[in-house]
Amino acid sequence: MIRLGKHITQAGDQLYDVSIEKLHKALINPQGEVASLQRKLQAIRAMDPNQYRKMKTSLPYIVCAQFHPKARRKENFLFTERFLIDIDHLSDHELNIQDLRKKFAQDERVELMFSSPSGDGLKLLFKIDPKISDSSYYVLFYKAFCIHLEKKYLLGTALDHKTHDVSRCCFVSFDPEAYFNTNAKAINPADFVRKDSFLDLEQVQFQADQILKSQKEIQKVELSPEKSQPGQDLSDEILAFIKEKTGQRTRNKTPEKYFEQPEELEKIIAELQVFLDEVNSKIENIKPISYGRQIKVSSGNTWAEINVFFGKKGVSIVPTTKTGSHREFAKTITDYLKASFSTY
């Protein structure tokens, strides 16, 4: 059994016992709450990483340790029979997630394996026997095992050595490929660091400090965001005004066409603006089209055009191919809005 929480930002959030089997079923359920939330989060991540980090806290989380009372605090720690390893930012470290899945599936000690909410990392769950009830010893064992795992699988700084606190939690995520080994071999902590050996403890701490130092140096290098592609889009009214002032001939405006507009569209557009606000985007322009609206959405200097329709099957959203519309932004905002309307 491990513990499950649902409101990580709430102080003293109540934890509930959950079996590994039940957790695994939740991870692979495409119709579950976690799957719906994650689809929305992944769309947000592509547009606004900062907003993604904030909204990720809406996901349920797990923690391995047992606490009394059942609130995730160090002073409430009783013991732990499992621990989680976090391997993240795989693409930055040129590690292939599918290759790692295959390797870890061959490790008889891995009880559960699933991808991180970002889709660019893996979480590994291991059993401990005997259980650990000393939080200080747990920290050193965790560091010693991380050193072992990093060397065995050449993980480098992708393996997070800092998640060694007994109260540390892990967000769950939808992963149809989540791996569950019902016959996982338990790990004896003494095989990695002996509690009564000062030399063992000192060596582990020294190696862990060296690794942490190298990780901090690497993390100083920040990835530059993808350059936006600002569009240049002038309205017909502005062009006509300029031509008139410079003596150029202007074409007479053709009568506006009539388009069928379902009543539900007004509410849909209002909801759409709320969803866009969550990712620092806004509506620049709206035009009626048959059974829908053509909408220009912007974020900073980047803009994209999408079509929003309402019909018998509900809301549908598709990106347009208008010249100047940022293709990647159009696809990302479309995916995000689809996920938002599906969970609204």
XYZ file of C-alpha atoms in Angstrom, residues 14 16 28 32 36 38 46 65 77 79 84 91 138 148 174 181 257 260 266 289 292 308:
22
model
C -5.688 14.044 4.023
C -5.665 7.682 1.727
C -3.830 3.247 -17.603
C -10.350 8.636 -15.972
C -8.563 14.279 -18.902
C -3.240 15.502 -18.304
C 3.638 23.603 -25.040
C 5.617 6.760 3.509
C 6.471 9.969 9.637
C 7.858 4.195 8.276
C 10.057 6.380 -5.791
C 15.140 14.541 -24.119
C 16.220 6.749 4.626
C 23.900 2.722 -7.909
C -2.083 8.900 -17.465
C 5.307 -6.243 -11.704
C -23.007 37.288 -46.086
C -26.338 30.407 -39.602
C -22.224 33.015 -27.494
C -18.855 31.474 -40.445
C -19.407 28.744 -36.097
C -14.980 26.967 -33.697
